[in-house]
Amino acid sequence: MDKIPVKVVDWGTVSRWTEILSGKIRDSGYKVDVAVALARGGLAPARLVSDMLGIRDIMSIKVEHWVDTAAHQKEAKIRYPYKADLKGKSVLIIDDICDTGESFAVSMRHVKDNFSPKSIKAAAMQYIKSTSKFTPDFYTETVRDWTWFMYPWNYWEDMINLTLKLETDLDSPSDVEKAFRAAYGAKPPIPIEDVIAEIEIRDLKPTNGE
């Protein structure tokens, strides 16, 4: 299998990033009436930013793009499209990261066409400039090279998917952890033994590096 660069992000880092992001939004003078979280990755950051900026109205849009860890569909799509009346409202669309920009682009169009707000801006904790076709209005950190960031709200999902991608027998947790570190360059945030147990409970099968 091809090696995938992975970086594990903890809650302390998320808190710091969202504080910086909130400060940038506040300093810009943009008064947000409604925050729109891009589910699923943007749910936690949107709640934190809303708390810091005193935004009481939060909505969400389910966008499907990264359907599996480090693997995405060709195009991002709104899973459950709907209409809402946000006339006269200033909207802020929030996601955890802007890597290809597809999720933001399709969401901006959906909100504009179906919510009719006064204004729309986009915000993310991280922005991968080298791979994104979209630049958020606000972001905390610019990432130089593509990396898969494992956020706290994705630990289990990512650990399971990344473990299943390994071409390693799951009978030996020590061998699996060694292979995990070699393939992804990261320390597992969840004990490998627990991940393997959950894989067995869910009756999941290895993906042979795919």
Short mmCIF file of C-alpha atoms in Angstrom, two decimals:
data_model
loop_
_atom_site.label_atom_id
_atom_site.label_comp_id
_atom_site.label_asym_id
_atom_site.label_seq_id
_atom_site.Cartn_x
_atom_site.Cartn_y
_atom_site.Cartn_z
CA MET A 1 0.00 0.00 0.00
CA ASP A 2 1.02 3.61 -0.54
CA LYS A 3 2.11 5.53 2.54
CA ILE A 4 -0.35 8.19 3.74
CA PRO A 5 0.93 11.16 5.76
CA VAL A 6 -1.21 11.36 8.91
CA LYS A 7 -1.15 13.89 11.73
CA VAL A 8 -3.15 13.36 14.92
CA VAL A 9 -4.88 16.46 16.27
CA ASP A 10 -5.91 16.67 19.95
CA TRP A 11 -8.67 18.70 21.58
CA GLY A 12 -6.24 21.27 22.93
CA THR A 13 -5.08 22.07 19.41
CA VAL A 14 -8.67 22.25 18.16
CA SER A 15 -9.51 24.69 20.96
CA ARG A 16 -6.54 26.88 20.09
CA TRP A 17 -7.28 26.84 16.36
CA THR A 18 -10.95 27.74 16.83
CA GLU A 19 -10.02 30.56 19.22
CA ILE A 20 -7.68 32.02 16.60
CA LEU A 21 -10.29 31.50 13.89
CA SER A 22 -12.96 33.23 15.96
CA GLY A 23 -10.61 36.14 16.57
CA LYS A 24 -10.03 36.58 12.84
CA ILE A 25 -13.75 36.57 12.14
CA ARG A 26 -14.40 39.09 14.92
CA ASP A 27 -11.55 41.37 13.82
CA SER A 28 -12.85 41.39 10.23
CA GLY A 29 -16.06 43.04 11.35
CA TYR A 30 -18.24 40.34 9.79
CA LYS A 31 -21.32 39.96 11.98
CA VAL A 32 -22.55 36.39 11.74
CA ASP A 33 -26.28 35.76 12.17
CA VAL A 34 -26.29 32.07 11.27
CA ALA A 35 -23.51 29.48 11.31
CA VAL A 36 -23.85 26.59 8.87
CA ALA A 37 -21.78 23.55 9.84
CA LEU A 38 -20.69 21.17 7.11
CA ALA A 39 -21.42 17.71 8.45
CA ARG A 40 -19.71 15.85 9.60
CA GLY A 41 -16.29 17.43 10.03
CA GLY A 42 -17.52 20.96 10.61
CA LEU A 43 -19.98 20.16 13.42
CA ALA A 44 -17.56 20.47 16.36
CA PRO A 45 -15.64 23.51 15.02
CA ALA A 46 -18.92 25.28 14.21
CA ARG A 47 -20.20 24.77 17.76
CA LEU A 48 -16.95 26.05 19.27
CA VAL A 49 -16.78 29.10 17.00
CA SER A 50 -20.45 29.84 17.64
CA ASP A 51 -19.86 29.70 21.37
CA MET A 52 -16.88 32.05 21.17
CA LEU A 53 -18.67 34.55 18.92
CA GLY A 54 -22.08 34.34 20.57
CA ILE A 55 -23.80 32.94 17.47
CA ARG A 56 -27.07 31.39 18.61
CA ASP A 57 -28.41 30.08 15.30
CA ILE A 58 -26.65 27.01 13.92
CA MET A 59 -27.71 24.88 10.96
CA SER A 60 -25.99 22.03 9.19
CA ILE A 61 -25.60 20.61 5.69
CA LYS A 62 -24.53 17.02 5.09
CA VAL A 63 -21.86 17.03 2.39
CA GLU A 64 -20.50 13.77 1.02
CA HIS A 65 -17.02 13.94 -0.44
CA TRP A 66 -14.51 12.12 1.78
CA VAL A 67 -16.53 8.91 2.05
CA ASP A 68 -13.62 6.96 3.53
CA THR A 69 -10.42 7.89 5.35
CA ALA A 70 -8.04 9.51 2.82
CA ALA A 71 -10.34 8.58 -0.08
CA HIS A 72 -12.98 10.77 -1.70
CA GLN A 73 -15.58 10.80 -4.45
CA LYS A 74 -14.87 12.70 -7.66
CA GLU A 75 -17.45 15.35 -6.78
CA ALA A 76 -18.81 16.64 -3.48
CA LYS A 77 -22.58 16.36 -3.12
CA ILE A 78 -25.25 17.63 -0.72
CA ARG A 79 -26.70 14.46 0.82
CA TYR A 80 -29.99 15.94 2.01
CA PRO A 81 -30.73 19.19 0.14
CA TYR A 82 -33.34 21.50 1.64
CA LYS A 83 -34.56 25.10 1.56
CA ALA A 84 -34.55 27.68 4.35
CA ASP A 85 -35.46 31.34 4.57
CA LEU A 86 -32.38 33.30 5.60
CA LYS A 87 -33.22 36.53 3.82
CA GLY A 88 -31.40 39.45 5.41
CA LYS A 89 -29.05 37.12 7.33
CA SER A 90 -25.26 37.00 7.24
CA VAL A 91 -24.15 33.37 7.04
CA LEU A 92 -20.85 31.72 7.92
CA ILE A 93 -20.20 28.23 6.54
CA ILE A 94 -17.77 26.30 8.76
CA ASP A 95 -15.76 23.12 8.18
CA ASP A 96 -12.74 21.57 9.87
CA ILE A 97 -10.46 21.74 6.83
CA CYS A 98 -10.45 23.04 3.27
CA ASP A 99 -8.36 20.51 1.34
CA THR A 100 -9.86 20.23 -2.15
CA GLY A 101 -12.36 23.05 -1.68
CA GLU A 102 -15.14 20.98 -3.24
CA SER A 103 -17.26 20.77 -0.08
CA PHE A 104 -17.14 24.53 0.39
CA ALA A 105 -17.87 25.27 -3.27
CA VAL A 106 -20.97 23.05 -3.45
CA SER A 107 -22.19 24.31 -0.06
CA MET A 108 -21.78 27.96 -1.00
CA ARG A 109 -23.89 27.36 -4.11
CA HIS A 110 -26.53 25.45 -2.16
CA VAL A 111 -26.84 28.12 0.53
CA LYS A 112 -26.99 30.94 -2.02
CA ASP A 113 -29.60 29.22 -4.20
CA ASN A 114 -31.77 27.71 -1.46
CA PHE A 115 -31.37 29.93 1.63
CA SER A 116 -31.18 33.39 -0.04
CA PRO A 117 -29.01 35.04 2.65
CA LYS A 118 -27.76 38.62 2.58
CA SER A 119 -24.14 37.44 2.58
CA ILE A 120 -22.10 34.24 2.82
CA LYS A 121 -18.54 33.68 3.99
CA ALA A 122 -16.54 30.52 4.66
CA ALA A 123 -14.26 29.50 7.52
CA ALA A 124 -12.04 26.52 8.30
CA MET A 125 -9.44 25.66 10.90
CA GLN A 126 -7.01 24.55 8.19
CA TYR A 127 -6.46 25.32 4.51
CA ILE A 128 -4.31 23.19 2.21
CA LYS A 129 -3.28 25.77 -0.37
CA SER A 130 -1.52 23.35 -2.72
CA THR A 131 -4.59 21.14 -3.31
CA SER A 132 -7.61 23.40 -2.79
CA LYS A 133 -9.47 25.15 -5.60
CA PHE A 134 -11.31 27.27 -3.03
CA THR A 135 -9.93 29.75 -0.51
CA PRO A 136 -11.96 30.28 2.69
CA ASP A 137 -12.51 33.85 3.85
CA PHE A 138 -11.16 32.85 7.25
CA TYR A 139 -8.76 30.10 8.28
CA THR A 140 -6.30 29.50 11.09
CA GLU A 141 -3.49 27.49 9.57
CA THR A 142 -2.11 27.11 6.05
CA VAL A 143 -0.91 23.59 5.35
CA ARG A 144 1.81 23.31 2.72
CA ASP A 145 1.54 19.66 1.65
CA TRP A 146 -1.48 17.38 1.61
CA THR A 147 -1.85 15.52 4.90
CA TRP A 148 -4.67 13.51 6.43
CA PHE A 149 -5.52 15.16 9.75
CA MET A 150 -7.07 12.86 12.32
CA TYR A 151 -9.33 15.06 14.45
CA PRO A 152 -10.76 13.89 17.80
CA TRP A 153 -14.24 13.43 16.29
CA ASN A 154 -12.73 11.04 13.72
CA TYR A 155 -10.39 8.96 15.87
CA TRP A 156 -12.37 5.73 15.79
CA GLU A 157 -13.45 5.95 12.16
CA ASP A 158 -9.97 6.85 10.94
CA MET A 159 -8.18 4.33 13.14
CA ILE A 160 -10.42 1.52 11.91
CA ASN A 161 -10.15 2.48 8.24
CA LEU A 162 -6.40 3.06 8.34
CA THR A 163 -5.82 -0.21 10.19
CA LEU A 164 -7.88 -2.10 7.62
CA LYS A 165 -5.73 -0.61 4.85
CA LEU A 166 -2.60 -2.18 6.33
CA GLU A 167 -1.33 -5.34 4.69
CA THR A 168 -0.73 -6.85 8.13
CA ASP A 169 -2.27 -9.75 10.01
CA LEU A 170 -4.48 -8.34 12.75
CA ASP A 171 -3.69 -11.25 15.09
CA SER A 172 -0.61 -9.43 16.41
CA PRO A 173 -1.39 -5.96 17.86
CA SER A 174 2.31 -5.15 18.21
CA ASP A 175 2.93 -5.89 14.53
CA VAL A 176 -0.13 -3.85 13.57
CA GLU A 177 1.04 -0.85 15.57
CA LYS A 178 4.52 -1.11 14.06
CA ALA A 179 3.01 -1.23 10.56
CA PHE A 180 0.66 1.66 11.40
CA ARG A 181 3.51 3.91 12.50
CA ALA A 182 5.57 2.97 9.43
CA ALA A 183 2.73 3.54 6.97
CA TYR A 184 1.32 6.75 8.43
CA GLY A 185 4.10 8.29 10.48
CA ALA A 186 1.78 8.77 13.44
CA LYS A 187 1.21 7.32 16.89
CA PRO A 188 -2.25 5.74 17.19
CA PRO A 189 -4.51 7.90 19.42
CA ILE A 190 -6.47 4.78 20.39
CA PRO A 191 -4.84 1.54 21.60
CA ILE A 192 -4.46 -0.86 18.68
CA GLU A 193 -5.94 -3.67 20.76
CA ASP A 194 -9.17 -1.69 21.15
CA VAL A 195 -9.27 -0.87 17.44
CA ILE A 196 -8.83 -4.52 16.47
CA ALA A 197 -11.56 -5.53 18.94
CA GLU A 198 -13.95 -3.00 17.39
CA ILE A 199 -13.11 -4.24 13.89
CA GLU A 200 -14.06 -7.74 15.01
CA ILE A 201 -17.29 -6.52 16.62
CA ARG A 202 -18.29 -4.76 13.38
CA ASP A 203 -17.18 -7.79 11.35
CA LEU A 204 -15.13 -5.61 9.01
CA LYS A 205 -12.69 -6.97 6.46
CA PRO A 206 -9.23 -5.67 5.40
CA THR A 207 -9.23 -3.49 2.28
CA ASN A 208 -5.82 -4.73 1.10
CA GLY A 209 -4.29 -1.27 1.02
CA GLU A 210 -7.11 0.35 -0.99
#
